[in-house]
Amino acid sequence: MKLPQALKYSRGARETDPEHLVEESNGEFKYRTLIMFRGGGKAMPEFSLPGGQRQRHAVGPAQENAAD
């Protein structure tokens, strides 16, 4: 199968999680997917900065005056 790349964030399953949301890995560890991003679209370099740096948003004059 040829599937698009995916980035998946998950955490360990809790007893309070609904059964239909709990997944099992290697028969030992249970987890719950929190969110999944799938590829296939065009990469947007402005949102993928190296080293986990955050992009600073430009602040225009109207926004600067609104903060006063």
C-alpha angles and dihedrals in degrees: 000000000000109000129173118254116269137198113207129190116198143157136205114284120256127210089246093059115106111254094237090062097049118096128192128223123196090343091278110067125057122197143171124226112231099185138345129203116198126202129224097103130094115286115245108210093194089068098044108065122168121255096019092285117164120234115240114227118227112247116214127207093263092056093045091055093046091063093059 
